[in-house]
Amino acid sequence: MRHIVVFRLGSLGDAVVSLPCWHQIRERFPDARRTLLTNMSISAKAAGVPAVLGGGGFIDDFVEYPIGVRSAGSLWTLASQLRALRADMLVYMAEPRGLASVYRDWAFFRLCGFQTIVGLPWRDDDRNNRVDPATGLEELESLRLARQMAGLGPIDLSRPGAWDLCLSDAEMAVGTQATAVFGETPFIAINMGGKDKEKDWGQANWERLIAELGAAIPGAGLLAVGAPSDSARALALRPHWPGPLVDACGVLSVRECAAALEHARIFIGHDSGPMHLAASRGLPCIGLFGDFNRPAKWHPYGSAHRILHRMDGLAQISTTEVLEAATSLWHRAAIAA
C-alpha cells in the first residue's frame, strides 16, 4: 500500500478551505494510507486541523509538527518519525512563508526520505494571492491553495461534493439532537468568538443586533456555536432573544457542529473558522471582517454570502448594516427552502 504524508498547518478555518484539495488527494490515491503532518491546536479557541479531517476518511493518522521549535533535537525526532513511516510522497499544503522557507522545507523533507514532493510553491504566483487590478481584491485563499496543488490535477471548487465533510450518521444524529429543541422552527446560527481580539465585534453590538433581529424575525430560533470560552457570551444573549436559544459552544465537536449547522437557515459570525464551517455546509453567511486581513483572502467561498469588510476597523460595522443583511438573507433562504 502506498503511504502519503500531507503537510498542512493551521486551525479550523485552514482545514476547511483546504477541503477541495483533500477530495482531490482521495480521488487520486484512493488506496493510499494518508498521514497528516500538522501542529496541535494553536489556542483554546481554535480547533486544530485533525478536528476537521479526523473523520470522513480524509486521514488515517497524524504526526505532530512542532511550530516554533527549531532545535536540532526536535528536528531529528521529527525526521526520525517521518522516515519510520516509509512514505514516498509528501503533499506540501502548508501556507507559504517566503522562498527561503520553501527551500528550507524542501531540504528537510528530502532528508526525511520523500522521493516526490507535490505542491512546493517555488513561484511567487503560487505563494501569493493574486490581486484583481480593477477592484484591488485579493484572491480567496481556497483558490490560491488549489493553484498551489495543481500538481495533483485541476481542482474545481465549484463541483458537487468539493466541500463535503463526509459526516457520519452518528455525527449527523448528534447535530440533529443538539437542535431538536427548535422542532420545525427555522433558526439562525451565530458565532461571536475568534482567537484574535481584532476580530471581535463586541458584546454590546451583538446584544443590540440580537434584540433587533428577534423583533424583525419573530419566532425564530438561535443557535450559538464556538469554543467553551464563548458560552458565557452566548448565554448573555438570552434576555435579548424572544425565541428558543441553544448554546452549543464547547458542547459539540467540530464535525458535530457542522452537522448542527446543516439545519440552520443563515449564519452570522466573525472572521473565524466556524464561518468557513457554515459555508462548507452550504449555509448563506454574513461575515464580519475588520482590518486584520485585506479583502477578500479569507472570505468564505461562494456567491450566497454577504460580507461586511471594513478596513477602517470592525467597529465601523453598524448593527443596522448587519440587521439588513441578515433579514435579506433570511427571507431569500425562506423562499428557497
PDB file of C-alpha atoms in Angstrom, residues 123-228:
ATOM      1  CA  ARG A 123       6.945  30.647  -7.965  1.00  0.00           C
ATOM      2  CA  ASP A 124       5.897  33.981  -6.481  1.00  0.00           C
ATOM      3  CA  ASP A 125       2.497  33.495  -8.114  1.00  0.00           C
ATOM      4  CA  ASP A 126       1.908  30.293  -6.133  1.00  0.00           C
ATOM      5  CA  ARG A 127       2.982  31.864  -2.846  1.00  0.00           C
ATOM      6  CA  ASN A 128       0.853  34.985  -3.132  1.00  0.00           C
ATOM      7  CA  ASN A 129      -2.839  35.636  -3.569  1.00  0.00           C
ATOM      8  CA  ARG A 130      -3.476  37.311  -6.896  1.00  0.00           C
ATOM      9  CA  VAL A 131      -4.946  40.813  -6.769  1.00  0.00           C
ATOM     10  CA  ASP A 132      -7.694  41.935  -9.121  1.00  0.00           C
ATOM     11  CA  PRO A 133      -6.359  45.161 -10.680  1.00  0.00           C
ATOM     12  CA  ALA A 134      -9.882  46.506 -11.180  1.00  0.00           C
ATOM     13  CA  THR A 135     -11.147  46.025  -7.625  1.00  0.00           C
ATOM     14  CA  GLY A 136      -7.974  45.587  -5.557  1.00  0.00           C
ATOM     15  CA  LEU A 137      -9.481  42.447  -4.021  1.00  0.00           C
ATOM     16  CA  GLU A 138      -7.190  39.573  -3.136  1.00  0.00           C
ATOM     17  CA  GLU A 139      -7.862  36.087  -4.437  1.00  0.00           C
ATOM     18  CA  LEU A 140      -9.626  33.743  -2.000  1.00  0.00           C
ATOM     19  CA  GLU A 141      -7.142  31.572  -0.102  1.00  0.00           C
ATOM     20  CA  SER A 142      -9.064  28.458  -1.183  1.00  0.00           C
ATOM     21  CA  LEU A 143      -8.465  29.410  -4.833  1.00  0.00           C
ATOM     22  CA  ARG A 144      -4.768  30.146  -4.280  1.00  0.00           C
ATOM     23  CA  LEU A 145      -4.345  26.841  -2.488  1.00  0.00           C
ATOM     24  CA  ALA A 146      -5.998  24.979  -5.369  1.00  0.00           C
ATOM     25  CA  ARG A 147      -3.465  26.596  -7.729  1.00  0.00           C
ATOM     26  CA  GLN A 148      -0.607  25.577  -5.444  1.00  0.00           C
ATOM     27  CA  MET A 149      -1.886  21.986  -5.543  1.00  0.00           C
ATOM     28  CA  ALA A 150      -2.066  21.926  -9.363  1.00  0.00           C
ATOM     29  CA  GLY A 151       0.427  19.038  -9.370  1.00  0.00           C
ATOM     30  CA  LEU A 152      -2.448  16.833  -8.201  1.00  0.00           C
ATOM     31  CA  GLY A 153      -4.520  17.837 -11.224  1.00  0.00           C
ATOM     32  CA  PRO A 154      -7.158  20.564 -11.752  1.00  0.00           C
ATOM     33  CA  ILE A 155      -9.169  21.292  -8.607  1.00  0.00           C
ATOM     34  CA  ASP A 156     -12.649  22.721  -9.211  1.00  0.00           C
ATOM     35  CA  LEU A 157     -14.008  24.368  -6.066  1.00  0.00           C
ATOM     36  CA  SER A 158     -17.498  24.618  -7.548  1.00  0.00           C
ATOM     37  CA  ARG A 159     -18.030  20.950  -8.396  1.00  0.00           C
ATOM     38  CA  PRO A 160     -20.582  18.974  -6.346  1.00  0.00           C
ATOM     39  CA  GLY A 161     -19.003  17.459  -3.248  1.00  0.00           C
ATOM     40  CA  ALA A 162     -15.915  19.655  -3.253  1.00  0.00           C
ATOM     41  CA  TRP A 163     -16.762  20.956   0.236  1.00  0.00           C
ATOM     42  CA  ASP A 164     -18.297  17.769   1.622  1.00  0.00           C
ATOM     43  CA  LEU A 165     -17.056  16.916   5.135  1.00  0.00           C
ATOM     44  CA  CYS A 166     -18.336  13.336   4.711  1.00  0.00           C
ATOM     45  CA  LEU A 167     -20.101  13.420   8.064  1.00  0.00           C
ATOM     46  CA  SER A 168     -21.038  10.060   9.562  1.00  0.00           C
ATOM     47  CA  ASP A 169     -24.568   9.030  10.502  1.00  0.00           C
ATOM     48  CA  ALA A 170     -23.529   9.272  14.161  1.00  0.00           C
ATOM     49  CA  GLU A 171     -22.263  12.840  13.719  1.00  0.00           C
ATOM     50  CA  MET A 172     -25.443  13.829  11.900  1.00  0.00           C
ATOM     51  CA  ALA A 173     -27.530  12.303  14.687  1.00  0.00           C
ATOM     52  CA  VAL A 174     -25.703  14.346  17.340  1.00  0.00           C
ATOM     53  CA  GLY A 175     -26.191  17.531  15.305  1.00  0.00           C
ATOM     54  CA  THR A 176     -29.897  16.796  14.912  1.00  0.00           C
ATOM     55  CA  GLN A 177     -30.268  16.111  18.622  1.00  0.00           C
ATOM     56  CA  ALA A 178     -28.468  19.369  19.528  1.00  0.00           C
ATOM     57  CA  THR A 179     -31.051  21.378  17.599  1.00  0.00           C
ATOM     58  CA  ALA A 180     -34.081  19.213  18.438  1.00  0.00           C
ATOM     59  CA  VAL A 181     -35.488  21.902  20.737  1.00  0.00           C
ATOM     60  CA  PHE A 182     -36.257  24.013  17.662  1.00  0.00           C
ATOM     61  CA  GLY A 183     -38.527  21.342  16.205  1.00  0.00           C
ATOM     62  CA  GLU A 184     -39.809  22.672  12.885  1.00  0.00           C
ATOM     63  CA  THR A 185     -38.879  26.255  13.838  1.00  0.00           C
ATOM     64  CA  PRO A 186     -36.258  27.723  11.484  1.00  0.00           C
ATOM     65  CA  PHE A 187     -33.208  29.125  13.239  1.00  0.00           C
ATOM     66  CA  ILE A 188     -30.171  31.359  12.869  1.00  0.00           C
ATOM     67  CA  ALA A 189     -26.649  30.191  13.739  1.00  0.00           C
ATOM     68  CA  ILE A 190     -24.124  32.648  15.172  1.00  0.00           C
ATOM     69  CA  ASN A 191     -20.518  32.659  16.304  1.00  0.00           C
ATOM     70  CA  MET A 192     -19.285  35.541  18.460  1.00  0.00           C
ATOM     71  CA  GLY A 193     -15.844  34.106  19.177  1.00  0.00           C
ATOM     72  CA  GLY A 194     -12.497  34.138  17.431  1.00  0.00           C
ATOM     73  CA  LYS A 195      -8.962  33.713  18.627  1.00  0.00           C
ATOM     74  CA  ASP A 196      -7.890  37.282  17.748  1.00  0.00           C
ATOM     75  CA  LYS A 197      -9.066  40.343  19.661  1.00  0.00           C
ATOM     76  CA  GLU A 198      -9.054  42.420  16.466  1.00  0.00           C
ATOM     77  CA  LYS A 199     -11.822  40.199  15.074  1.00  0.00           C
ATOM     78  CA  ASP A 200     -14.253  40.812  17.956  1.00  0.00           C
ATOM     79  CA  TRP A 201     -17.254  42.989  17.067  1.00  0.00           C
ATOM     80  CA  GLY A 202     -18.073  43.429  20.765  1.00  0.00           C
ATOM     81  CA  GLN A 203     -20.726  42.063  23.120  1.00  0.00           C
ATOM     82  CA  ALA A 204     -22.761  45.288  23.097  1.00  0.00           C
ATOM     83  CA  ASN A 205     -23.110  45.141  19.307  1.00  0.00           C
ATOM     84  CA  TRP A 206     -24.162  41.504  19.438  1.00  0.00           C
ATOM     85  CA  GLU A 207     -26.781  42.128  22.106  1.00  0.00           C
ATOM     86  CA  ARG A 208     -28.225  45.060  20.160  1.00  0.00           C
ATOM     87  CA  LEU A 209     -28.280  43.052  16.923  1.00  0.00           C
ATOM     88  CA  ILE A 210     -29.929  40.037  18.541  1.00  0.00           C
ATOM     89  CA  ALA A 211     -32.666  42.168  20.110  1.00  0.00           C
ATOM     90  CA  GLU A 212     -33.410  43.881  16.793  1.00  0.00           C
ATOM     91  CA  LEU A 213     -33.230  40.623  14.859  1.00  0.00           C
ATOM     92  CA  GLY A 214     -35.611  38.944  17.291  1.00  0.00           C
ATOM     93  CA  ALA A 215     -38.139  41.706  16.635  1.00  0.00           C
ATOM     94  CA  ALA A 216     -37.635  41.555  12.862  1.00  0.00           C
ATOM     95  CA  ILE A 217     -37.902  37.740  12.652  1.00  0.00           C
ATOM     96  CA  PRO A 218     -40.301  36.777  15.462  1.00  0.00           C
ATOM     97  CA  GLY A 219     -40.443  33.137  16.467  1.00  0.00           C
ATOM     98  CA  ALA A 220     -37.083  32.133  15.005  1.00  0.00           C
ATOM     99  CA  GLY A 221     -34.576  30.052  16.954  1.00  0.00           C
ATOM    100  CA  LEU A 222     -30.966  30.949  17.720  1.00  0.00           C
ATOM    101  CA  LEU A 223     -28.024  28.520  17.819  1.00  0.00           C
ATOM    102  CA  ALA A 224     -24.697  29.771  19.210  1.00  0.00           C
ATOM    103  CA  VAL A 225     -21.582  27.786  18.244  1.00  0.00           C
ATOM    104  CA  GLY A 226     -17.966  28.217  19.237  1.00  0.00           C
ATOM    105  CA  ALA A 227     -15.362  27.347  21.833  1.00  0.00           C
ATOM    106  CA  PRO A 228     -16.165  26.678  25.511  1.00  0.00           C
TER     107      PRO A 228
END
